[in-house]
Coordinates of C-alpha atoms and ligand atoms in Angstrom, one line a residue:
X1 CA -20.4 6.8 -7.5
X2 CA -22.2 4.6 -10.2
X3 CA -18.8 2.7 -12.0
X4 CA -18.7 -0.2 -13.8
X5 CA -17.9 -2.6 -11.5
X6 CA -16.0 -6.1 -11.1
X7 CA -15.8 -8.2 -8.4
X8 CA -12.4 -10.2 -7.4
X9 CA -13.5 -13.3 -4.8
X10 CA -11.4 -14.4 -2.5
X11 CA -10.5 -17.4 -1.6
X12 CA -6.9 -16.5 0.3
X13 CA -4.5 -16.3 -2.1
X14 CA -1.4 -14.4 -1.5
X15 CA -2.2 -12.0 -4.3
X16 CA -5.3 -11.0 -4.6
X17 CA -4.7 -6.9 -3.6
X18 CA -2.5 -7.5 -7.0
X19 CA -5.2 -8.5 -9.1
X20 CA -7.6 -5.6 -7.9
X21 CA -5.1 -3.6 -8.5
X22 CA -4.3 -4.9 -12.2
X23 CA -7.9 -4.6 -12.6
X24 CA -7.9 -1.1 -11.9
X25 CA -5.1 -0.5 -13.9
X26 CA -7.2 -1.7 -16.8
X27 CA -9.2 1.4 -15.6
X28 CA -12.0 -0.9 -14.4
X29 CA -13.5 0.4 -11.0
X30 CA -13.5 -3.2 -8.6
X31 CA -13.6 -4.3 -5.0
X32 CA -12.3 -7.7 -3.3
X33 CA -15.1 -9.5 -1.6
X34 CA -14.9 -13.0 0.2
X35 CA -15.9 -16.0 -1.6
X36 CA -19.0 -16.4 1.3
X37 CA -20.6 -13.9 -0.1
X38 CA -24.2 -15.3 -1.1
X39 CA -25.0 -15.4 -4.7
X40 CA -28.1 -12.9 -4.1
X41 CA -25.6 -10.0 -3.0
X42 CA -23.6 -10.8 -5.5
X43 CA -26.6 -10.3 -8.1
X44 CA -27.5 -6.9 -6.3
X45 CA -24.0 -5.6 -6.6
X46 CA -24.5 -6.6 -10.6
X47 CA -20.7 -6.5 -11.4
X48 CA -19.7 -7.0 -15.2
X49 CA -17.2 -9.8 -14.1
X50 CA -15.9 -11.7 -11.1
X51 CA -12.4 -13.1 -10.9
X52 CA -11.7 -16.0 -9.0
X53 CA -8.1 -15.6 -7.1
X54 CA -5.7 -18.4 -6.0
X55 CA -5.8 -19.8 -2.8
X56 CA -3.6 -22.4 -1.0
X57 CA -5.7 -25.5 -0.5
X58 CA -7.2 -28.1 -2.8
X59 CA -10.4 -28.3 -4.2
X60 CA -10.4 -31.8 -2.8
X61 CA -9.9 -31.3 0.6
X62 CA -13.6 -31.0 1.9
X63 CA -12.2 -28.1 4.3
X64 CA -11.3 -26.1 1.3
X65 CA -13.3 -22.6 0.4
X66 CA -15.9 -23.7 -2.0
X67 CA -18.4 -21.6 -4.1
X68 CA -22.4 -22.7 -5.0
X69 CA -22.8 -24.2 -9.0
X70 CA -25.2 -21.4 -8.8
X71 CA -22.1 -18.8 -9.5
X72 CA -21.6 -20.2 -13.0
X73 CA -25.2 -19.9 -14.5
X74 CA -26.6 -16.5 -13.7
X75 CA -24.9 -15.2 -17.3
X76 CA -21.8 -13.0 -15.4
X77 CA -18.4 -13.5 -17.1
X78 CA -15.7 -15.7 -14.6
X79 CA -12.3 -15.8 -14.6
X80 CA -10.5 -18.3 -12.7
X81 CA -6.9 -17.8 -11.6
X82 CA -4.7 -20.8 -10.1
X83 CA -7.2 -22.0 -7.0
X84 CA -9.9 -20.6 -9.0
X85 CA -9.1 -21.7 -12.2
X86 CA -9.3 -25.6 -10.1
X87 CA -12.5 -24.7 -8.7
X88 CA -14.0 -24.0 -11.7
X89 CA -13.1 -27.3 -12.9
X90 CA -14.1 -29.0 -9.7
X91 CA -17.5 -27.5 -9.0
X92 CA -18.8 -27.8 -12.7
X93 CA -18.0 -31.6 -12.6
X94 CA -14.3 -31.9 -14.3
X95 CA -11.6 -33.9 -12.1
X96 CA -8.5 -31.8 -10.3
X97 CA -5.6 -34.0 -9.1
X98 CA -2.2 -33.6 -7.8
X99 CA 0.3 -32.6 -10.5
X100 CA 2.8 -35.4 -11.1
X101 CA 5.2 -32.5 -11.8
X102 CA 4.5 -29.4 -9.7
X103 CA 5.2 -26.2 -11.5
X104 CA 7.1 -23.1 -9.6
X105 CA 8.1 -19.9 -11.1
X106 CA 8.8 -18.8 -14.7
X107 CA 7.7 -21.8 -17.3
X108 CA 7.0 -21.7 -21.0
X109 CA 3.9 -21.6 -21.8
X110 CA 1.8 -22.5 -25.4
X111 CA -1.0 -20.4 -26.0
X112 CA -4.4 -20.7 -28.5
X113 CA -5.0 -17.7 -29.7
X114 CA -8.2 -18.4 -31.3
X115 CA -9.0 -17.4 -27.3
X116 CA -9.9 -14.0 -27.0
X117 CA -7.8 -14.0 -23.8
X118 CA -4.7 -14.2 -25.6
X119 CA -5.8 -13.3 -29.3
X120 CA -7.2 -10.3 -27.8
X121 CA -3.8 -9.0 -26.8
X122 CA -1.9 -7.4 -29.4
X123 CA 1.5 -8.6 -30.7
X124 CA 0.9 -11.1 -27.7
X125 CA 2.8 -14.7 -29.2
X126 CA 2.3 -18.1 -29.3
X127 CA 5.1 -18.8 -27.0
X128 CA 5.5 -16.8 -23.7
X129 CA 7.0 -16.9 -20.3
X130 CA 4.0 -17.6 -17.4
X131 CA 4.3 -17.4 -13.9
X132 CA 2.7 -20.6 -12.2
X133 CA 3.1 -21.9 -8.6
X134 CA 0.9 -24.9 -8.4
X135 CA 1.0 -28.6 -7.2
X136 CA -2.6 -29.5 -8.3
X137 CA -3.7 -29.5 -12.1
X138 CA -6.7 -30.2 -14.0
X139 CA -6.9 -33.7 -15.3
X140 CA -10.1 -33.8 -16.7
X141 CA -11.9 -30.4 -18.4
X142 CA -16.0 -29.9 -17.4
X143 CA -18.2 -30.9 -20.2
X144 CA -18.4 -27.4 -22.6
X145 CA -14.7 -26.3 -21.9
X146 CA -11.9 -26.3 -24.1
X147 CA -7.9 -26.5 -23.5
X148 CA -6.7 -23.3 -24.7
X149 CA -3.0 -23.2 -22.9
X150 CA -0.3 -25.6 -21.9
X151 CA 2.9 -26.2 -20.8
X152 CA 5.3 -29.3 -21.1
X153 CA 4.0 -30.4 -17.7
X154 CA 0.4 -28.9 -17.9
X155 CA -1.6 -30.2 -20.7
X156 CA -4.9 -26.9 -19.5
X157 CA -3.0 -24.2 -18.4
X158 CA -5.8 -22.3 -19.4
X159 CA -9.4 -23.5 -20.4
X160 CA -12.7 -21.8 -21.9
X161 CA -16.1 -22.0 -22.2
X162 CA -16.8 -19.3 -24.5
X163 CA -20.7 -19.5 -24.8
X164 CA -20.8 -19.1 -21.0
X165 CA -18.2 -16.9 -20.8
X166 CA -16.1 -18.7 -18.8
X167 CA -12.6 -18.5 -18.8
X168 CA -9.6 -20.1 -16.3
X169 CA -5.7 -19.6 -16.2
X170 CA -3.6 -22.0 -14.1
X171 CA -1.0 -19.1 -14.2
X172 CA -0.7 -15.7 -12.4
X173 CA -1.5 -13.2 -14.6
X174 CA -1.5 -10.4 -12.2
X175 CA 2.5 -11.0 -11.7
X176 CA 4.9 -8.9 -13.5
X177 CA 6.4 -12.7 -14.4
X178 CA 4.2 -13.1 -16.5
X179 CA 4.3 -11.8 -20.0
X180 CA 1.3 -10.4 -21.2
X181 CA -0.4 -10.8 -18.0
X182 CA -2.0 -7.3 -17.6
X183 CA -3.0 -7.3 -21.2
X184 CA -4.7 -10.8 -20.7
X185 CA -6.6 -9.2 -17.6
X186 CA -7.7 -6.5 -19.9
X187 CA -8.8 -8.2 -22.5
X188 CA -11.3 -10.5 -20.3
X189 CA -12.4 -7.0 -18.6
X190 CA -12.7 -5.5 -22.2
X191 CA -13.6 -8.0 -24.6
X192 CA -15.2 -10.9 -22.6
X193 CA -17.0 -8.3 -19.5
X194 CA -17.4 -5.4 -21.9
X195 CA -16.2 -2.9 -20.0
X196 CA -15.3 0.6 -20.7
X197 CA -12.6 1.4 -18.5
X198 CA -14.4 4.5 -16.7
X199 CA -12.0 4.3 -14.1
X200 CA -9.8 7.3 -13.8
X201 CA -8.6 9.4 -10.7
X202 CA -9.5 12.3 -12.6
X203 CA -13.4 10.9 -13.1
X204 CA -12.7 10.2 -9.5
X205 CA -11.7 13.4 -8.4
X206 CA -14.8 14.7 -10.1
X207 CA -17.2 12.8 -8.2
X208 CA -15.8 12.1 -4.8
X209 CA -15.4 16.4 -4.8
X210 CA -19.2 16.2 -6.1
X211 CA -20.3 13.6 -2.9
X212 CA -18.0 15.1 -0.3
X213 CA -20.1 18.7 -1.3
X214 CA -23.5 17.2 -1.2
X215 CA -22.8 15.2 1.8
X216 CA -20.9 18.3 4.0
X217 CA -23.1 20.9 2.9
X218 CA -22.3 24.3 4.8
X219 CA -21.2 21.7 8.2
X220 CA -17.4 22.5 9.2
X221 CA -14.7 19.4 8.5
X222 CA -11.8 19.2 10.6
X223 CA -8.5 16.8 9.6
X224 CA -5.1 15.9 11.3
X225 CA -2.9 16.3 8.8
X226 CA 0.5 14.2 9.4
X227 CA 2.4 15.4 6.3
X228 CA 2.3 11.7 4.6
X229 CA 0.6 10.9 1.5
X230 CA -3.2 9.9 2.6
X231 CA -4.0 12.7 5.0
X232 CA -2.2 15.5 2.6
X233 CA -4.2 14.3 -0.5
X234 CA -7.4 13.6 1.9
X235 CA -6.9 17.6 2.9
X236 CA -6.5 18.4 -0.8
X237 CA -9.4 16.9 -2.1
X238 CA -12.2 18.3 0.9
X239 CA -10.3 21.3 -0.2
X240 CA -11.7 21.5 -3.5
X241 CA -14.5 20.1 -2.2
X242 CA -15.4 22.8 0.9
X243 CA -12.6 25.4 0.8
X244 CA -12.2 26.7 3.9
X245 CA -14.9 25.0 5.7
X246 CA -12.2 23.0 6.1
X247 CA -9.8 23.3 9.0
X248 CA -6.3 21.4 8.7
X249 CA -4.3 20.9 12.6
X250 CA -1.0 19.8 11.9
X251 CA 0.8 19.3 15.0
X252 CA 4.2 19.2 14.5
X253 CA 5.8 16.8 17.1
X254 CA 9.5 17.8 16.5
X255 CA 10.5 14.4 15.1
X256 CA 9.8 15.1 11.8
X257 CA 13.4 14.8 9.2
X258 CA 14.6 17.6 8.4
X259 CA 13.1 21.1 7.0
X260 CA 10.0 18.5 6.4
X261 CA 7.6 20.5 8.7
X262 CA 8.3 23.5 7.1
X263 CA 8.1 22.0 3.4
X264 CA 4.3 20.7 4.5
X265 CA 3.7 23.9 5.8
X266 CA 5.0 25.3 2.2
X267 CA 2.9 23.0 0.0
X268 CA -0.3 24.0 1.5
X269 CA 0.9 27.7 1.3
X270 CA -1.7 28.3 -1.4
X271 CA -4.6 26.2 -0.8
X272 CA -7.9 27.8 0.2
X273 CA -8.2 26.5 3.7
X274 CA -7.6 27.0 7.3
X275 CA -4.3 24.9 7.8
X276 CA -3.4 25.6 11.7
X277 CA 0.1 24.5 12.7
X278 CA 1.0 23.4 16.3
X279 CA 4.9 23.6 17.0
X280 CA 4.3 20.9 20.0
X281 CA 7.9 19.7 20.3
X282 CA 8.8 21.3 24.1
X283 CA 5.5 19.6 24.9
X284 CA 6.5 16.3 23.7
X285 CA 10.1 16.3 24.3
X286 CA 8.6 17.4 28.1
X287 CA 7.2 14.2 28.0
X288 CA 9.8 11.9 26.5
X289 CA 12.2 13.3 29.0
X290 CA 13.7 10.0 30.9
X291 CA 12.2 7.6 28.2
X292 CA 14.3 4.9 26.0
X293 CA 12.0 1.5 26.3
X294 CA 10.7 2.0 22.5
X295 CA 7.0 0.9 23.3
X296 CA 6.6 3.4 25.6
X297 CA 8.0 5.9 23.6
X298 CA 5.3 5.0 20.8
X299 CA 2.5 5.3 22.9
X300 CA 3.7 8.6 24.9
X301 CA 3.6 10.2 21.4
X302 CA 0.4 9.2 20.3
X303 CA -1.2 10.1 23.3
X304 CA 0.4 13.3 23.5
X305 CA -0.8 13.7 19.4
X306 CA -4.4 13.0 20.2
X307 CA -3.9 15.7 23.2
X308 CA -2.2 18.6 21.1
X309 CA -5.2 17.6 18.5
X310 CA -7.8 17.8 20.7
X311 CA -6.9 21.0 22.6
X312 CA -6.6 22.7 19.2
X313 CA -10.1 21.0 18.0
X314 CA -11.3 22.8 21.2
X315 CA -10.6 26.1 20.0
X316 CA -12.4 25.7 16.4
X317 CA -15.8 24.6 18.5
X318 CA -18.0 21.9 17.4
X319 CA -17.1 20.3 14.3
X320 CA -19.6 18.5 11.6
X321 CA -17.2 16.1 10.6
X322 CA -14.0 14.6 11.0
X323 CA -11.9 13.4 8.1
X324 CA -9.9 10.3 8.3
X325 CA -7.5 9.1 5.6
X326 CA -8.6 5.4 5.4
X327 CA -7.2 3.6 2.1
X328 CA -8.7 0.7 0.6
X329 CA -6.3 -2.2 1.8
X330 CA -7.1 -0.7 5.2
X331 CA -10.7 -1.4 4.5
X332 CA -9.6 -4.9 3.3
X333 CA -8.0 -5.9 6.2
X334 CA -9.6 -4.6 8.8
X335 CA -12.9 -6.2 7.6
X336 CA -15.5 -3.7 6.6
X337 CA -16.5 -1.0 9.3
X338 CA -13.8 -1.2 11.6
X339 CA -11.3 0.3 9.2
X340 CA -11.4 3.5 10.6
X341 CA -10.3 2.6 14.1
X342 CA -7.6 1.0 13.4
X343 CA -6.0 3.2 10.7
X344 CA -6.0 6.2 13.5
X345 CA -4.8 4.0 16.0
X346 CA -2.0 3.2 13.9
X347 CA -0.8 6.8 13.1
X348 CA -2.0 8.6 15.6
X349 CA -2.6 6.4 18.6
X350 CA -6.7 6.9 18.6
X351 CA -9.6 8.7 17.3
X352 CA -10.1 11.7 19.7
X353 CA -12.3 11.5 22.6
X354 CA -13.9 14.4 22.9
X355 CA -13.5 16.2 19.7
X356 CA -17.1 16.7 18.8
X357 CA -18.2 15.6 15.6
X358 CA -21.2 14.1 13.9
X359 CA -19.7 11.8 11.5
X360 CA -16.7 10.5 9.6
X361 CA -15.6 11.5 6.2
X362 CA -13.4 8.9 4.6
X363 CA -12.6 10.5 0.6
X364 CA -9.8 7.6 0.2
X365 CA -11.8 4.2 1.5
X366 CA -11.9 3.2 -2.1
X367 CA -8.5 3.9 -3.0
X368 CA -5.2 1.6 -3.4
X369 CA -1.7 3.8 -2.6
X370 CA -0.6 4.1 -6.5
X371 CA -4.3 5.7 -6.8
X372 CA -3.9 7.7 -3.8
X373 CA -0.9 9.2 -4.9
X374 CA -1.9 9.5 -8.8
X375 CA -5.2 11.3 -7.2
X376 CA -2.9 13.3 -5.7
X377 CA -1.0 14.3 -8.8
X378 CA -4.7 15.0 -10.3
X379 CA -5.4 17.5 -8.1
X380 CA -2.0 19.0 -8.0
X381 CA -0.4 18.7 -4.9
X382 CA 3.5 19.0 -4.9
X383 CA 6.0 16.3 -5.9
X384 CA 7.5 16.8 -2.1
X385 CA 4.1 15.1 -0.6
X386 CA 2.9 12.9 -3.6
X387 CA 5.9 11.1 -4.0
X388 CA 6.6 10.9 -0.1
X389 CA 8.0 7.6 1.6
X390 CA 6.4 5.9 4.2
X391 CA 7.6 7.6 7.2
X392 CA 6.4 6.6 11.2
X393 CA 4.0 8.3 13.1
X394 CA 6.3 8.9 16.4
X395 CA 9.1 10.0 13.5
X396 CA 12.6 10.4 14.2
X397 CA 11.9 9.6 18.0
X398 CA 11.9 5.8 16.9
X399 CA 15.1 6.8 14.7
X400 CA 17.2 7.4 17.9
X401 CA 17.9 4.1 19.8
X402 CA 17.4 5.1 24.0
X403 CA 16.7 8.5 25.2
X404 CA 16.0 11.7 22.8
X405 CA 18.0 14.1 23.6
X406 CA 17.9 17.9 21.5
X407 CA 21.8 17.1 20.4
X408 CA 20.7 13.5 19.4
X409 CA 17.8 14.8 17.1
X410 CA 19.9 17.3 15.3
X411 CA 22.7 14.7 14.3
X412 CA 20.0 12.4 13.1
X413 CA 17.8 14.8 11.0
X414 CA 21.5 16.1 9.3
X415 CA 23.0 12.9 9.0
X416 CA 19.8 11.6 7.5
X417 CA 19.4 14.4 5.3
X418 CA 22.9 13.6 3.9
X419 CA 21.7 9.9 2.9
X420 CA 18.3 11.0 1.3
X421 CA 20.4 13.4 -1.4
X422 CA 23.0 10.7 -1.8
X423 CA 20.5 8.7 -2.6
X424 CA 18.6 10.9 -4.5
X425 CA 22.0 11.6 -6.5
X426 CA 22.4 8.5 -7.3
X427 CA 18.7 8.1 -8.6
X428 CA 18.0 5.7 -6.7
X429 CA 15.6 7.4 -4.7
X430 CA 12.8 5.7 -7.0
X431 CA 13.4 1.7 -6.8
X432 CA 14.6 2.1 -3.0
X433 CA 10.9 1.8 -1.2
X434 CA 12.1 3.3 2.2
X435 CA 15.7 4.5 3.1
X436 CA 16.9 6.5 6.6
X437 CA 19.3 7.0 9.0
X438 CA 19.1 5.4 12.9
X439 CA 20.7 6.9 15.9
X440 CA 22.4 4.5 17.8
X441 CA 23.2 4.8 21.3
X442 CA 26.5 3.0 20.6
X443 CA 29.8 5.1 20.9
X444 CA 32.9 3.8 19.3
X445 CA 36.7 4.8 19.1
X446 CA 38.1 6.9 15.9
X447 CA 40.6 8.6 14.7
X448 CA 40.6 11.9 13.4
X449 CA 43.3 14.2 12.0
X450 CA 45.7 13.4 14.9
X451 CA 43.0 13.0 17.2
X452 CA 41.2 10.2 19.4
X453 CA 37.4 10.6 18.8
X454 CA 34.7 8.9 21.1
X455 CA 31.3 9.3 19.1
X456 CA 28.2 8.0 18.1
X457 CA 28.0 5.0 15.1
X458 CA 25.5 5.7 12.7
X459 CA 23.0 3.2 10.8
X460 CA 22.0 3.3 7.4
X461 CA 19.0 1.6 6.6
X462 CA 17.5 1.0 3.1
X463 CA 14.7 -1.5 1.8
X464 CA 13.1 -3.1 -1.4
X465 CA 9.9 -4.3 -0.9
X466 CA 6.4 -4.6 -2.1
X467 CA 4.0 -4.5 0.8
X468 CA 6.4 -3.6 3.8
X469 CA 4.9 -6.8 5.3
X470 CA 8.5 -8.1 4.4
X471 CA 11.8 -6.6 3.0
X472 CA 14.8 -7.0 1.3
X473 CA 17.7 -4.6 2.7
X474 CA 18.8 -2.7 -1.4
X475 CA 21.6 -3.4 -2.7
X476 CA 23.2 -0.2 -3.2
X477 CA 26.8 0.0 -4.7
X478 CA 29.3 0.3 -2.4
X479 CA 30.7 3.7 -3.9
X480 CA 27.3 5.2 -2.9
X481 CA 27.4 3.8 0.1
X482 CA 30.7 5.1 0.6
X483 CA 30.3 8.9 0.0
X484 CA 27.1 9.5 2.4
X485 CA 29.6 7.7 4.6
X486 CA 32.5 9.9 4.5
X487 CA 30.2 12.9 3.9
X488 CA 28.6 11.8 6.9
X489 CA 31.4 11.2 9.3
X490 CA 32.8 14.9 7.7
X491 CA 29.9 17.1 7.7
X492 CA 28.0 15.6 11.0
X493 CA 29.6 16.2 14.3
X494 CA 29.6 13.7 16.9
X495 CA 29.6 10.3 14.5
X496 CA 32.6 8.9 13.9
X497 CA 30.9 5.1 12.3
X498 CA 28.4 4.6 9.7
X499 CA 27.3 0.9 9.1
X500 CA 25.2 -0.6 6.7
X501 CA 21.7 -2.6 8.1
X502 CA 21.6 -5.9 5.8
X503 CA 19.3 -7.5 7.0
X504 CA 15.9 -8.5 5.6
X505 CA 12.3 -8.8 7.0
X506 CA 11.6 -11.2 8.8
X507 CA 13.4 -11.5 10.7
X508 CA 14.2 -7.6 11.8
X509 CA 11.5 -5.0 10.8
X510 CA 12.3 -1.7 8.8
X511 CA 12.1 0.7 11.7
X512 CA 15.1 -0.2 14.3
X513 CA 12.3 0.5 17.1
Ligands
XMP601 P1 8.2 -2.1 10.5 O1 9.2 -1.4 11.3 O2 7.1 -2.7 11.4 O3 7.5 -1.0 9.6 O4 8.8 -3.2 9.6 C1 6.7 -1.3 8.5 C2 6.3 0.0 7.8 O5 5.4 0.8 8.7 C3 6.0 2.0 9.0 N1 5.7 2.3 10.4 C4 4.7 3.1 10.8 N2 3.8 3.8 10.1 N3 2.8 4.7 12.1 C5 2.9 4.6 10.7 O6 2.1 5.3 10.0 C6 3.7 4.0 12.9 O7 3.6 4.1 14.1 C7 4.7 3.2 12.2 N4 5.7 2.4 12.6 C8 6.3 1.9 11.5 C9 7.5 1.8 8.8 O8 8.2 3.1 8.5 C10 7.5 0.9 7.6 O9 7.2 1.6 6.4

């Protein structure tokens, strides 16, 4: 896929999947590569721009990830942000220091506008709000460079070199903080890179459905498809791609919420493919029978998954390929070349054994969440799979604290059920990032009508967050709260509780188990 490309350099800052994403907002294709990589690949890749992220050391400290002079003269527009912004300064002979006021957070900011970083946002103003976190500044500018920012503490907040196109903020563009930040980023990727912004998941689309036909030919594709986001809009893409050379297994484990096997079984209704469902959930229960230690529970139902798969792989004969629903942070993580292990080992407990197949299709390796699920949207699968939340592998099984038990499952997917269109109701189901019910194996006294109840508490659980790498628990008004509980307690039999999990992560994690 020939795209205009930029590259965003790494030099371990905490946001740097932000600023490939802005990028790509910008409609600019561009992929995150670590600052060791030698010059000459860089040339060969022959990007349009390369951003420089943050990065927690100093330029000072001889430990600290450094880049060749080299970077700086082979004519490629730079931007430096925070770390990168001192490097810049540092490597091309200016003088970084420790900040005799460190900046943190929000902070007024003056801007020249005679830059084309700023001037060449529109309405953008002299005065604005940027988002810095820094405890090093520049104290003395390379030869050729210009102040074209500053803040009452900051006298370069930003710099430029114009007739070498280079350009560095000591602010975070790429955070929502900061106002004008994406419109900065596009107007270095527009006006100072020259790029077009050929970037679109429906030019995407087009081409990955283009490659995956060349590539698969008349071969026969097999996927697992889980019912989340990545494998459902991996299955609709080959689909448009291959039809029904394409085989879908979807084993249905049991633990799913509720109705939600039967609404991915709905959505790919109409698609031109073979989609086979396996209603496994005697075999797995079989095999959960006597379990609670949540580890083992994990790993009995991936095992069991890769079984189910492989027995119904068995049936469909050799295979040409296999797909796998690998998304670009993945790729980023994992390192290059390994993603693919360790995505299927984290939903489905392995790549199978002895499903044979010749190679690995991976439509999504490029692709952030937001453009999964826009790519999604583009090739028009349903609202009730695009717009999914994250949801665990082993499902509900995780949901329900010690031993499953048939009884236990049904009260959870009801119970849950209740708090997904309370929430939904309330419309809140947008700006909460996950939300669920847990099982607890706790009983507690009530009282009903005249009644002494013994029964099962209930947990609600709800986060905010950006990266699930940490949460905030949501802050959702108490009269919410308040009717899932008493429609809850009313409509499910058996819990007589319902409490509210507030705590964040770290320390607890989102799932209970
Ligand atoms: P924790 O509980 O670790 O969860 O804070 C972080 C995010 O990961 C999801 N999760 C899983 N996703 N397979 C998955 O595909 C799994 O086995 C699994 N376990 C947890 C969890 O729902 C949350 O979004």
């Amino acid at each position: 896929m020939a795209h205009q490309l930029v590259i965003v350099l790494d030099f371990g800052g905490q946001y740097n999947q932000l600023i490939a994403r802005r990028v790509r907002e910008c409609g600019v294709y561009c992929e995150v590569r670590s600052y060791k990589t030698p010059i000459e690949e860089i040339k060969k890749l022959n990007p349009m721009g390369i951003i420089f992220t943050g990065g927690p050391n100093s330029v000072y400290d001889e430990k600290s990830p450094s880049i060749s002079v080299e970077i700086f003269n082979i004519g490629i527009p730079i931007l430096g942000i925070c770390y990168g912004c001192h490097l810049m300064a540092h490597v091309l002979g200016g003088k970084v220091s420790s900040c005799i006021t460190s900046e943190y957070g929000k902070t007024e900011t003056v801007y020249d506008r005679s830059c084309i970083l700023f001037g060449g946002v529109s309405d953008m103003p002299e005065k604005a709000v940027s988002w810095m976190s820094h405890t090093d500044y520049i104290l003395e500018m390379p030869a050729g460079f210009k102040s074209t920012a500053h803040t009452d503490n900051c006298p370069v907040a930003a710099m430029e070199n114009k007739e070498k196109k280079l350009y560095a903020v000591q602010f975070h563009p790429e955070v929502n903080h900061t106002e004008y930040g994406l419109g900065m980023i596009d107007s270095f990727l527009k006006n100072v890179c020259g790029c077009i912004g050929d970037w679109t998941m429906g030019n995407y689309a087009k081409t990955a459905i283009e490659d995956v036909r060349n590539k698969v030919g008349n071969g026969k594709v097999l996927l697992a498809l889980s019912g989340g986001v990545d494998s459902s809009v991996a299955a609709a893409l080959l689909s448009k791609a291959v039809g029904n050379q394409l085989t879908c297994i979807f084993v249905d484990h049991g633990f799913m919420r509720k109705n939600e096997g039967d609404e991915v079984e709905a959505a790919f209704a109409d698609w031109d493919i073979n989609f086979v469902r396996v209603n496994a959930k005697d075999q797995f229960m079989a095999k959960l029978n006597g379990v609670s230690d949540p580890e083992t529970k994990r790993k009995t139902i991936g095992e069991e998954f890769i079984r189910v798969f492989e027995q119904e792989a068995k049936k469909i004969g050799a295979v040409d390929y296999l797909v796998q629903g690998t998304i670009y942070p993945d790729v980023i993580e994992s390192g290059a070349g390994d993603a693919a292990v360790i995505k299927s080992h984290h939903n489905v407990g392995g790549l199978p054994d002895y499903v044979d197949f010749k190679e690995i299709i991976e439509p999504l390796r490029l692709l952030f969440k937001d453009e999964v699920r826009a790519l999604g949207r583009e090739l028009g699968l349903s609202n009730v799979l695009v717009d999914r939340q994250p949801f665990p592998g082993p499902g509900l099984a995780i949901r329900i604290i010690g031993e499953i038990t048939d009884e236990k499952l049904k009260i959870l997917q009801d119970a849950d059920y209740i708090f997904r269109e309370e929430i939904a109701k309330a419309g809140l189901d947008k700006s909460i990032h996950q939300y669920f019910a847990v099982l607890t194996n706790m009983r507690s006294v009530g009282v009903m009508g005249d009644g002494r109840t013994y029964d099962y508490t209930l947990a609600l659980r709800a986060v905010t967050t950006t990266d699930f790498m940490t949460a905030d628990f949501a802050k959702i008004p108490y009269d919410v709260l308040e009717t899932a509980s008493s429609r809850i307690v009313n409509e499910v039999k058996s819990i007589n509780r319902v409490v509210y999990d507030v705590t964040t992560k770290p320390p607890a994690t989102i799932e209970w188990e």
